[in-house]
Short mmCIF file of C-alpha atoms in Angstrom, two decimals:
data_model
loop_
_atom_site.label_atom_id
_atom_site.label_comp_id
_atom_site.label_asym_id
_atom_site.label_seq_id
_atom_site.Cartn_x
_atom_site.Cartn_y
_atom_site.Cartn_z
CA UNK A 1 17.41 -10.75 27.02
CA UNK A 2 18.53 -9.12 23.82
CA UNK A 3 19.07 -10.83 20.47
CA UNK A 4 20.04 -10.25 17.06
CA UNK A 5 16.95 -10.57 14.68
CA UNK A 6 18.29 -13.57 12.62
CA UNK A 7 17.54 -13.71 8.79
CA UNK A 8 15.23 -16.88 7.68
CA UNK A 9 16.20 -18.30 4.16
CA UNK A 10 12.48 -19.96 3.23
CA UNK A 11 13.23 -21.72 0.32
CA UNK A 12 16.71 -22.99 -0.06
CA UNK A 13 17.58 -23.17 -3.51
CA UNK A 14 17.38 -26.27 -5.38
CA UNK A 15 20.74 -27.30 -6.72
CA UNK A 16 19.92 -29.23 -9.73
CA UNK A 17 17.87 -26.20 -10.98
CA UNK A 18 20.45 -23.58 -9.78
CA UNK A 19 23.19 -25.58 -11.85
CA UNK A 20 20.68 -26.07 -14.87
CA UNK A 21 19.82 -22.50 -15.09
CA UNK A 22 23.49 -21.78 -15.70
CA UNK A 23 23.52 -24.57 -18.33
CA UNK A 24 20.51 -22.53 -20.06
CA UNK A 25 22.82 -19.43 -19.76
CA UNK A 26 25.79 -20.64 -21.67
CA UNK A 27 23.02 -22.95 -24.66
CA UNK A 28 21.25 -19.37 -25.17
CA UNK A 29 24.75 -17.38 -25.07
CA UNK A 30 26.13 -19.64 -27.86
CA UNK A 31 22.68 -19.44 -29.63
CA UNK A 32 22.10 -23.32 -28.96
CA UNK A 33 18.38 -24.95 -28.50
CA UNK A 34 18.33 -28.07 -26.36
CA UNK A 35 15.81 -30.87 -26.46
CA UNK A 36 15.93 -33.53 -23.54
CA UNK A 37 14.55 -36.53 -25.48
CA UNK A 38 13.18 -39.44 -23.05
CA UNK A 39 11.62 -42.90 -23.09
CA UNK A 40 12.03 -46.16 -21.39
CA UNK A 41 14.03 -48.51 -22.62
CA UNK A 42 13.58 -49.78 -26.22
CA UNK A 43 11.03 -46.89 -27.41
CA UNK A 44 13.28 -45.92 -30.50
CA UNK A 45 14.81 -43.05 -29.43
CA UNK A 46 17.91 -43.69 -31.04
CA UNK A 47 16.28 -44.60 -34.13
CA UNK A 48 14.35 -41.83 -34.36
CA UNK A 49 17.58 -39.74 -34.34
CA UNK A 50 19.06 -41.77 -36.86
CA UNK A 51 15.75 -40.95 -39.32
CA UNK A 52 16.28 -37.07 -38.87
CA UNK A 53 19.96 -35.31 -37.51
CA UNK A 54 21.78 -35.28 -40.60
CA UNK A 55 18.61 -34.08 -42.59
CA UNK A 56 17.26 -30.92 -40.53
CA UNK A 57 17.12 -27.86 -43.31
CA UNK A 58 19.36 -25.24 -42.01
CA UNK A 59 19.72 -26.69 -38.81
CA UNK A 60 23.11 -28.03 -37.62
CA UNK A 61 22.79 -30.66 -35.13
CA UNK A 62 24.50 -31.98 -31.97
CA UNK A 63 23.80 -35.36 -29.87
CA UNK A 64 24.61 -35.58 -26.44
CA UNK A 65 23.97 -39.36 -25.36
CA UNK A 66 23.48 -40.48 -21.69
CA UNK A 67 23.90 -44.03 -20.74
CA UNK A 68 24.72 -45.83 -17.49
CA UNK A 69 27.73 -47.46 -19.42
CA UNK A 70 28.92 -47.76 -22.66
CA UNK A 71 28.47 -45.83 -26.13
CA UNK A 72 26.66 -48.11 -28.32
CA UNK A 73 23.65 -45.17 -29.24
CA UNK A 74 26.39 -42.84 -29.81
CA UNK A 75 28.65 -44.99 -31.99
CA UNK A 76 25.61 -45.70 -34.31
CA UNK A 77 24.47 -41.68 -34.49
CA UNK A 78 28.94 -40.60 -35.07
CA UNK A 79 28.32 -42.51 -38.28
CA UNK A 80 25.73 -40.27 -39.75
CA UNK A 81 29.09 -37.60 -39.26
CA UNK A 82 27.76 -35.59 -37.04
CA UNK A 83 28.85 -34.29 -33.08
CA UNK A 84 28.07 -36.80 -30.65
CA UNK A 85 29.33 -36.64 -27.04
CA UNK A 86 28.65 -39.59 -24.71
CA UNK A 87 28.07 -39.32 -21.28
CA UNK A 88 28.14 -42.64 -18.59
CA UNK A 89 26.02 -42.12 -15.39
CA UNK A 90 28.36 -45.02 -13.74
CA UNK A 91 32.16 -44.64 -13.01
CA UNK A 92 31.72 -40.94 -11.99
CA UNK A 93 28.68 -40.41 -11.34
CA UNK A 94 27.71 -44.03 -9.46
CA UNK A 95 25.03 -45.75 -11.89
CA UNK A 96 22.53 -42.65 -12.06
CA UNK A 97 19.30 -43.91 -13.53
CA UNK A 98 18.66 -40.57 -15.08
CA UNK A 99 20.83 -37.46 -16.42
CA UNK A 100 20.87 -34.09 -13.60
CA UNK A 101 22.04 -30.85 -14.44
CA UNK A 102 25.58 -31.23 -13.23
CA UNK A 103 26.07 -34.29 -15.21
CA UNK A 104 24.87 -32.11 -18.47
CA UNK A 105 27.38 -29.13 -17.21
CA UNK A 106 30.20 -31.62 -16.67
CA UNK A 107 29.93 -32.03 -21.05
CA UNK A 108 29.35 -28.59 -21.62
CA UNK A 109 33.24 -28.57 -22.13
CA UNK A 110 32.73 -31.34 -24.58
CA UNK A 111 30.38 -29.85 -26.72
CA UNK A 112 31.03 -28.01 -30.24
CA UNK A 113 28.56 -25.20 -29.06
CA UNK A 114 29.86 -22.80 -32.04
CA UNK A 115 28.96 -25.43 -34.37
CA UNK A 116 25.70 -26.41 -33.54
CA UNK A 117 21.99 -24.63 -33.54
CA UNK A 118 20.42 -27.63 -31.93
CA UNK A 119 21.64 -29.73 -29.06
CA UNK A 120 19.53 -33.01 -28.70
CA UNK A 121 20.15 -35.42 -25.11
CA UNK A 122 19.06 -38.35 -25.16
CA UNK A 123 18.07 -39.20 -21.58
CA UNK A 124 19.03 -42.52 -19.83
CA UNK A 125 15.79 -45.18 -20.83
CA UNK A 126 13.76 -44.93 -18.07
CA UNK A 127 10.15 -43.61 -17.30
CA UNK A 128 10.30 -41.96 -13.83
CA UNK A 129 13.23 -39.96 -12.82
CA UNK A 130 14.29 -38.40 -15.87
CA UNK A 131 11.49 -36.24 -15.48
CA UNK A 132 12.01 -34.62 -12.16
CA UNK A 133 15.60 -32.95 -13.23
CA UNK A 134 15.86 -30.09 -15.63
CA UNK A 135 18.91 -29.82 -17.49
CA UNK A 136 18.46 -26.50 -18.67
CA UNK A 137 16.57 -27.24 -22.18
CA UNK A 138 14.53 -25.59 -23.75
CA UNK A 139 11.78 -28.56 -24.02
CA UNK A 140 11.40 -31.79 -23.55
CA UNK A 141 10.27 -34.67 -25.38
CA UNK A 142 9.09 -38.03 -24.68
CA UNK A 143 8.89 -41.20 -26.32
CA UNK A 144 6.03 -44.04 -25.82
CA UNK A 145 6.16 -47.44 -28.52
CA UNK A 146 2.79 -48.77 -28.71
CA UNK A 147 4.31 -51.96 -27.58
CA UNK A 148 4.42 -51.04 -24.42
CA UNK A 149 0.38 -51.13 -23.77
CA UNK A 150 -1.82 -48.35 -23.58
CA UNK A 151 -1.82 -47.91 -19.41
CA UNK A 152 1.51 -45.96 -19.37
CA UNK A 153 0.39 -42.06 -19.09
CA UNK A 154 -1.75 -43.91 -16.27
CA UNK A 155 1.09 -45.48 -14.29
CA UNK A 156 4.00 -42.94 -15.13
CA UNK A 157 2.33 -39.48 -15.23
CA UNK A 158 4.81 -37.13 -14.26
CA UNK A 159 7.06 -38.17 -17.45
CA UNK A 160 3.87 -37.58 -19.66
CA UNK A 161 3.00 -34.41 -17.95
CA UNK A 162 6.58 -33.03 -17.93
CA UNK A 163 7.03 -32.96 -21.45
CA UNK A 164 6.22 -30.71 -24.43
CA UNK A 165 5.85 -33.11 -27.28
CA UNK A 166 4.37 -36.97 -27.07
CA UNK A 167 6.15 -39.16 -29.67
CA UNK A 168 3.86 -42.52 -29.80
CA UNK A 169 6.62 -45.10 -31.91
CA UNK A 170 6.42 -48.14 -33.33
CA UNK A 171 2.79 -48.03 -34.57
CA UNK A 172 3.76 -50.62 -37.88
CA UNK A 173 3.50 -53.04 -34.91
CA UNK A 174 -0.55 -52.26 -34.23
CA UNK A 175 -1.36 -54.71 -36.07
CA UNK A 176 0.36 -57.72 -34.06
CA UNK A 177 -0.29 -55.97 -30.41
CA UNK A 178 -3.91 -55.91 -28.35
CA UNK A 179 -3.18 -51.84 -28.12
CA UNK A 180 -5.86 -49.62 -29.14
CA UNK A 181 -4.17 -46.57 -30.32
CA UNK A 182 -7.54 -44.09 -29.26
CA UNK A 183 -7.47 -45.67 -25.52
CA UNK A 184 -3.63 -45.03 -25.67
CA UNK A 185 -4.05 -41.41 -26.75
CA UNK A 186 -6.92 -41.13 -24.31
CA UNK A 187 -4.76 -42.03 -21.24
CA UNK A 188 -2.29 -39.62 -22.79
CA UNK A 189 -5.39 -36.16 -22.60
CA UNK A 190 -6.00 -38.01 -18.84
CA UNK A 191 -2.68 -36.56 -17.69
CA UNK A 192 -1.41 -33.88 -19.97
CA UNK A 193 -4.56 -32.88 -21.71
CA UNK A 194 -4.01 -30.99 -25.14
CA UNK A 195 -0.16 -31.73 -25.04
CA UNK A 196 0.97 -32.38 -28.33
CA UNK A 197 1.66 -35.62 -30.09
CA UNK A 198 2.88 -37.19 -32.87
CA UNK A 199 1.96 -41.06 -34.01
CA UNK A 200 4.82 -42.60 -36.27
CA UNK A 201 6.85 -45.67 -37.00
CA UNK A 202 10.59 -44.97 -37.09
CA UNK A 203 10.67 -48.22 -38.35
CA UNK A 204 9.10 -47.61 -41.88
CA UNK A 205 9.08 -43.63 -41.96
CA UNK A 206 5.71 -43.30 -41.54
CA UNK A 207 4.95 -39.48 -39.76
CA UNK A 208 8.37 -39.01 -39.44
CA UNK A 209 8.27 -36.03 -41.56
CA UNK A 210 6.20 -34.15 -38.68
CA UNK A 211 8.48 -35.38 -36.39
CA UNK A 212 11.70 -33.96 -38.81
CA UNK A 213 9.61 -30.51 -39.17
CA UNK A 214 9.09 -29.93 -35.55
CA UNK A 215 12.52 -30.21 -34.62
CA UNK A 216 12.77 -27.54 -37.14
CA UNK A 217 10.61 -25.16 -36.11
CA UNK A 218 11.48 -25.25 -32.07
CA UNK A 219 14.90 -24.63 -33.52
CA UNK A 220 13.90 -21.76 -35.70
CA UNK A 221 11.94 -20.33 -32.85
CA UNK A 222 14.55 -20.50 -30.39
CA UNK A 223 16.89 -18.56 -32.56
CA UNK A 224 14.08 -16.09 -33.03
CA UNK A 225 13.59 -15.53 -29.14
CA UNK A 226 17.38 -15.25 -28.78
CA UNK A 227 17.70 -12.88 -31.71
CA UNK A 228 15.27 -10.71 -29.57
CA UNK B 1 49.08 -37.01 26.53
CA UNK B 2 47.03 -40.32 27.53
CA UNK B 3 44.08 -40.91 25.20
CA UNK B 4 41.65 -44.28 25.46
CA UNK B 5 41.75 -46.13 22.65
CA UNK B 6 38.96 -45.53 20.20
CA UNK B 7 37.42 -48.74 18.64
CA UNK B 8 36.96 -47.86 14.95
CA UNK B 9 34.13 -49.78 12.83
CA UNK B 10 35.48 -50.08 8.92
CA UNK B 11 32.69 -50.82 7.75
CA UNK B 12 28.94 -49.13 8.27
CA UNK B 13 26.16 -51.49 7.65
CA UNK B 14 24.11 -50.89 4.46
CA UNK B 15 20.63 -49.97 5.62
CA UNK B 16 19.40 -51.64 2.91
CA UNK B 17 20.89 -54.64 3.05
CA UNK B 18 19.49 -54.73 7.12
CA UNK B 19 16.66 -54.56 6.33
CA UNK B 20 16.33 -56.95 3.48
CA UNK B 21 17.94 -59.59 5.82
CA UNK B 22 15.26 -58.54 8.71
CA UNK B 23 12.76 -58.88 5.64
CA UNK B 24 13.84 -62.36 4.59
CA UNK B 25 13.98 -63.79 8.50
CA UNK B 26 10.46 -62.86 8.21
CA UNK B 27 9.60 -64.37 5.31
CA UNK B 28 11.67 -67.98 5.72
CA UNK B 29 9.35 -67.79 9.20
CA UNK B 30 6.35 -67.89 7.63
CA UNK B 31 7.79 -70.53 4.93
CA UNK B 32 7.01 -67.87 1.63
CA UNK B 33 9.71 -68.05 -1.09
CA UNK B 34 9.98 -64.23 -2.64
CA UNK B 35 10.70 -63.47 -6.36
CA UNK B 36 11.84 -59.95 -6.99
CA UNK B 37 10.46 -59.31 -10.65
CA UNK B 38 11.81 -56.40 -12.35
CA UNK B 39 11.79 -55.15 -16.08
CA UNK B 40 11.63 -52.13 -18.18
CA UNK B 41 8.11 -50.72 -18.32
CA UNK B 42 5.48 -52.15 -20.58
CA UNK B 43 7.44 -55.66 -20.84
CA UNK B 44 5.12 -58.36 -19.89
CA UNK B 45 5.61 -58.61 -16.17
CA UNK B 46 1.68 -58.44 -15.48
CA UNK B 47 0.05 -60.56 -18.40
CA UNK B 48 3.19 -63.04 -17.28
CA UNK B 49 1.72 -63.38 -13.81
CA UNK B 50 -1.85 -63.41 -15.13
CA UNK B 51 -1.04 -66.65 -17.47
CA UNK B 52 0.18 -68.69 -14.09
CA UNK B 53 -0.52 -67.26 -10.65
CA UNK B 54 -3.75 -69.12 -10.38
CA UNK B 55 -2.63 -72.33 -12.00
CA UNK B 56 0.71 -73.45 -9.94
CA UNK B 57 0.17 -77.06 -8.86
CA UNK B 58 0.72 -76.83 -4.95
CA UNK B 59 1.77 -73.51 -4.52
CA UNK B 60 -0.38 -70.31 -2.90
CA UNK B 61 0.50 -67.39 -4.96
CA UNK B 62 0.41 -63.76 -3.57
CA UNK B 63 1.03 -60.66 -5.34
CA UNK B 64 3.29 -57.65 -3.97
CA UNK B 65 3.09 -54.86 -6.56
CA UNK B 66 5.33 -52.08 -6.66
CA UNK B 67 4.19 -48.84 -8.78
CA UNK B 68 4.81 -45.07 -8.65
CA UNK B 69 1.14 -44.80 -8.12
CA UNK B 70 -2.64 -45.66 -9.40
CA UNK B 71 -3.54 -49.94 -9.00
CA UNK B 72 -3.68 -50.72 -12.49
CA UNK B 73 -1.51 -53.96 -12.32
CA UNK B 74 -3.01 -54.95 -8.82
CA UNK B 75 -6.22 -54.35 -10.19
CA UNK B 76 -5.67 -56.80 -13.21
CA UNK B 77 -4.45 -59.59 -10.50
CA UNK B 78 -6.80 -59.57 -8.31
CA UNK B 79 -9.37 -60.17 -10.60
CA UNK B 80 -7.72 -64.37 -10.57
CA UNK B 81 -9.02 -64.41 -6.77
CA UNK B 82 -5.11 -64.28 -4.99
CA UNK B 83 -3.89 -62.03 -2.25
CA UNK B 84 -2.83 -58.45 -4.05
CA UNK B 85 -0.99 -55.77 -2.08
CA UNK B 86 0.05 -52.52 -3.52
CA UNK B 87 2.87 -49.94 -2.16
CA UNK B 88 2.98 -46.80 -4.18
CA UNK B 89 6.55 -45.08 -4.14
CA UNK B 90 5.03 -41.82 -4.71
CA UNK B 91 3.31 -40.30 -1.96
CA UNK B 92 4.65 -41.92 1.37
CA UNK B 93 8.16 -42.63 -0.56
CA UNK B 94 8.85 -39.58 -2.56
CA UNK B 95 8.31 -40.96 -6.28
CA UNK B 96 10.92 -43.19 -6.04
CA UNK B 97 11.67 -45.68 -9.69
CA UNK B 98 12.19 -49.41 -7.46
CA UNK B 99 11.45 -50.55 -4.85
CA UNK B 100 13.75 -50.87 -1.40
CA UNK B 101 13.90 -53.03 1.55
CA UNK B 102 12.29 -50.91 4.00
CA UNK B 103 9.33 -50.17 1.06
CA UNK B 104 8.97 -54.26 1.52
CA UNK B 105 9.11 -54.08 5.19
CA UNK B 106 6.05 -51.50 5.45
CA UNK B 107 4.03 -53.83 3.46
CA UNK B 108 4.78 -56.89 5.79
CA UNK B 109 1.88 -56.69 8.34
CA UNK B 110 -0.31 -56.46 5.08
CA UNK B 111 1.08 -59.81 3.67
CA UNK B 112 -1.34 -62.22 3.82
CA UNK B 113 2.13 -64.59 5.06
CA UNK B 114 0.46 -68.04 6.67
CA UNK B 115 -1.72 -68.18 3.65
CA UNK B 116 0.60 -68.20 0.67
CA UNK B 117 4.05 -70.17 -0.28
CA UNK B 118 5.08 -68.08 -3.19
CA UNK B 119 5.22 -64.15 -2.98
CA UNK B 120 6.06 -62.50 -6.31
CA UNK B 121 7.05 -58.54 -6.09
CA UNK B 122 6.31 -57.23 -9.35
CA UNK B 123 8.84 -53.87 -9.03
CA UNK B 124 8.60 -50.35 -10.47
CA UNK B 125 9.59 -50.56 -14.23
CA UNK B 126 12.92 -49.68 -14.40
CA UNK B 127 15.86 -51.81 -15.61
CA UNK B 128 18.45 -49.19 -13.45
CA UNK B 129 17.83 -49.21 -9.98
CA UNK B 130 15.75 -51.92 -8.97
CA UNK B 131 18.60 -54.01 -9.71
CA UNK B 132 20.86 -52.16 -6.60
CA UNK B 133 18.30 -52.62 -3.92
CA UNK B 134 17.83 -56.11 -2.22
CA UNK B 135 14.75 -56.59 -0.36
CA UNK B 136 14.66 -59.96 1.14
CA UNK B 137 14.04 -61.96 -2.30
CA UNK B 138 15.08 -65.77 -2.69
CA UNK B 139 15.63 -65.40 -6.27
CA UNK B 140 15.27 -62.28 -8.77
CA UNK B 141 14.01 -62.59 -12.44
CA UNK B 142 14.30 -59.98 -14.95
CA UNK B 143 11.80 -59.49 -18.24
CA UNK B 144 13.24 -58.14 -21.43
CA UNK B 145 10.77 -58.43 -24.44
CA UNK B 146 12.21 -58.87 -27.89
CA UNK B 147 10.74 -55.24 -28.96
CA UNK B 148 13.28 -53.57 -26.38
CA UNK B 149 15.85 -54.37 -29.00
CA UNK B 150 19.16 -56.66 -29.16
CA UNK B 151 21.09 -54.06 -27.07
CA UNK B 152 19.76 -54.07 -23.81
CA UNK B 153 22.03 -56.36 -21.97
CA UNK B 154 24.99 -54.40 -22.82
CA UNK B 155 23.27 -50.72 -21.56
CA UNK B 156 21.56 -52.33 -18.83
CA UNK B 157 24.21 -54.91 -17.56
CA UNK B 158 23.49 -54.19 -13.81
CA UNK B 159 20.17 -55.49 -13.95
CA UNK B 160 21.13 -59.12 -16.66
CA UNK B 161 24.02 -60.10 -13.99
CA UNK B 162 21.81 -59.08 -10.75
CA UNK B 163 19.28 -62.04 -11.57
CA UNK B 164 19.11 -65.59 -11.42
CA UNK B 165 16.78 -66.26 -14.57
CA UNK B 166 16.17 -63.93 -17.69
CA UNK B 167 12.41 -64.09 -19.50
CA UNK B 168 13.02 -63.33 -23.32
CA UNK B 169 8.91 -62.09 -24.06
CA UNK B 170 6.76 -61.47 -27.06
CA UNK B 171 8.52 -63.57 -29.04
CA UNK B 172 5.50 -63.57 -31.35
CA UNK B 173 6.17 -60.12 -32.39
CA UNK B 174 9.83 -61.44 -33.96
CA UNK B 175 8.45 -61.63 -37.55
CA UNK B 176 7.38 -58.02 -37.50
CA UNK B 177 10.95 -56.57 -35.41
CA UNK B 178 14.85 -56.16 -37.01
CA UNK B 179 15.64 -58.40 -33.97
CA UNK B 180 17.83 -61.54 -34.02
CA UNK B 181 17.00 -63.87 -30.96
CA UNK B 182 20.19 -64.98 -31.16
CA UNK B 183 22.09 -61.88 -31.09
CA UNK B 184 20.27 -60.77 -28.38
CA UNK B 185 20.84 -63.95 -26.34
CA UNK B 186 24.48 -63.85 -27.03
CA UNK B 187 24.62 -60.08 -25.63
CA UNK B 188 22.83 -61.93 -22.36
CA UNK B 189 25.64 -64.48 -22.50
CA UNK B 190 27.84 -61.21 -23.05
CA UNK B 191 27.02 -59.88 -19.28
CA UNK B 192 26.02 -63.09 -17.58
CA UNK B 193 27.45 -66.01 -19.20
CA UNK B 194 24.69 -69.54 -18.16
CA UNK B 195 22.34 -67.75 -16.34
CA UNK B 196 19.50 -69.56 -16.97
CA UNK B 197 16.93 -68.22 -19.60
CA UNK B 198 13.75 -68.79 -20.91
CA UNK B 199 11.74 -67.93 -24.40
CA UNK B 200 8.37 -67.44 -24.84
CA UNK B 201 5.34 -65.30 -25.55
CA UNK B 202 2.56 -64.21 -22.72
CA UNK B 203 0.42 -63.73 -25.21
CA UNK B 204 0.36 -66.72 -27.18
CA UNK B 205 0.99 -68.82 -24.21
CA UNK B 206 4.28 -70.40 -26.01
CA UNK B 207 7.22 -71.57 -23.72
CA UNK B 208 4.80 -70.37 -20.65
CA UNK B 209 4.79 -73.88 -19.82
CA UNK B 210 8.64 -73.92 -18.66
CA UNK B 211 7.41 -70.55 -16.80
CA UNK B 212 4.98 -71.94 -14.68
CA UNK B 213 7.34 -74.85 -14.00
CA UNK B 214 10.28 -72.61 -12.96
CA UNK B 215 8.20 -71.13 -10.68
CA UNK B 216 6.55 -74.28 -9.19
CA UNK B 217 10.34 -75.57 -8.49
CA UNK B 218 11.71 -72.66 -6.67
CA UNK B 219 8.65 -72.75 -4.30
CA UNK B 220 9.74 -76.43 -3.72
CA UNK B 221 13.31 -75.84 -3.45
CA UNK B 222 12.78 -73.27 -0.81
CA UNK B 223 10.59 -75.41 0.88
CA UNK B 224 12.66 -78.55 1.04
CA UNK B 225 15.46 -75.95 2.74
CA UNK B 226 13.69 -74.19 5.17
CA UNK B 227 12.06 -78.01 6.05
CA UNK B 228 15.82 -78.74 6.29
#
């Protein structure tokens, strides 16, 4: 009996990544970095936008905001006059727990990418998926508030280890919470040993200065790397 | 042409919602009244078990906890002498952020059922999904600690309507927060007008009194039903 040899595909692609590759294409064609900023719930994320996107030096910034419903984050950052696009995991999407590449491409339409240098999306609040899509940026950051307790690197690794920057928030609360900021930072080098961190309070300003400076600097270096 | 008639069924059973029924058969059996526990990560849910499992006048307390992975939590309970069992979503379950019913129905033949009235399933910390997946529960209670911020009810709304009781925590931290208690109770009011809620601090102990005795009465009202 004679057959045909028949071609094997091994590895199908993935389609969040094909999808978020093509995001990447169109950020670095219009010269745009893009941070995917994550936390859970209530880590300050918002806040911590409010302390820095109308202030970068020579860096024009842009907000996209994912939410499963409404636009409260991005009604607070359009005040500070800059371009904020909201997107809702819900209606379309069906109550997503976390932002995916298509969702991301779906605003690309949306987005003032002439008029930006730095895109920043803010992630749905929540520790666990967020991390396992890509949405073509060019790094990701995470937020922990010390308020939280020190055992989260330990129970939800794969956000810590996913991400470029560590932003621990909240720390003018140490004082009223049983967290040990060393044992917090040491569960932090247990899974994603030498990443680096930041410790501030968005609340009072404290460290938010590193925080404002790198911003600047991946910015700066992204334009560099595009500029060839 | 002469067809048979083809019977058409509108509407497919949820899997989920099978199995959580198979689930709770099992559990009205053996006489165990099931809380689903859910909150954002890092707000209370295990230091609120450790102030009462051991101390509920009457009632046998067992512990179903729900993590991505590692036995932190389970670890903690144990330590008060009651039955702990831990399901990890990662591995066998493909890192998922809740629990589901069929997650609940692998753990069954490691329930410790004839010796316990109350079963408490601590879930993944996630205030998206958790809230779409029934698994068998009697009653579902959600955590939101006063550090999350005012907002929550309104970004979250799925999980403050999905539940039949709402634990306000560290309430000792209000001092040191911008957060209005009443503001953020009228945002719970704003999604889930008289659901029943409750206002206290696991730390301090404050209002865990009301806790305990919430607890106590839904073992009791299950039990005077399934006596019949």
């Amino acid at each position: 009996m004679h057959r045909t040899k028949v071609k094997v595909v091994e590895e199908a692609l993935d389609a969040n990544n094909t999808i978020a590759a093509a995001n990447r294409a169109d950020f670095d064609r219009a010269g745009v970095t893009v941070i995917n900023f994550m936390s859970a719930p209530g880590a300050g994320k918002t806040t911590l936008l409010e302390r820095v996107v109308a202030d970068l030096p020579g860096v024009r910034v842009g907000v996209l905001e994912g939410d499963v419903q409404g636009s409260m984050d991005a009604d607070r950052l359009a005040t500070l006059h800059i371009p904020v696009t909201q997107i809702n995991t819900d209606a379309g999407f069906g109550g997503e727990c976390h932002l995916d590449a298509n969702m991301v491409r779906s605003a690309i339409p949306s987005l003032p990418l002439e008029d930006i240098d730095l895109l920043i999306v803010e992630n749905v609040g929540n520790l666990v998926c967020p991390a396992e899509f890509r949405i073509g940026e060019d790094a990701r950051v995470m937020v922990t508030a010390v308020t939280e307790g020190v055992d989260k690197p330990l129970k939800y690794p794969l956000m810590f280890r996913a991400c470029e920057l560590v932003v621990v928030n909240k720390i003018d609360l140490l004082p009223y919470v049983d967290v040990d900021l060393d044992h917090l930072l040491y569960n932090v080098d247990q899974v994603h040993p030498d990443v680096e961190r930041m410790v501030l309070s968005a609340k009072t300003g404290e460290g938010v200065g590193a925080w404002r400076r790198w911003l600047t600097r991946i910015a700066a270096r992204e334009q560099a790397v595009l500029a060839g």
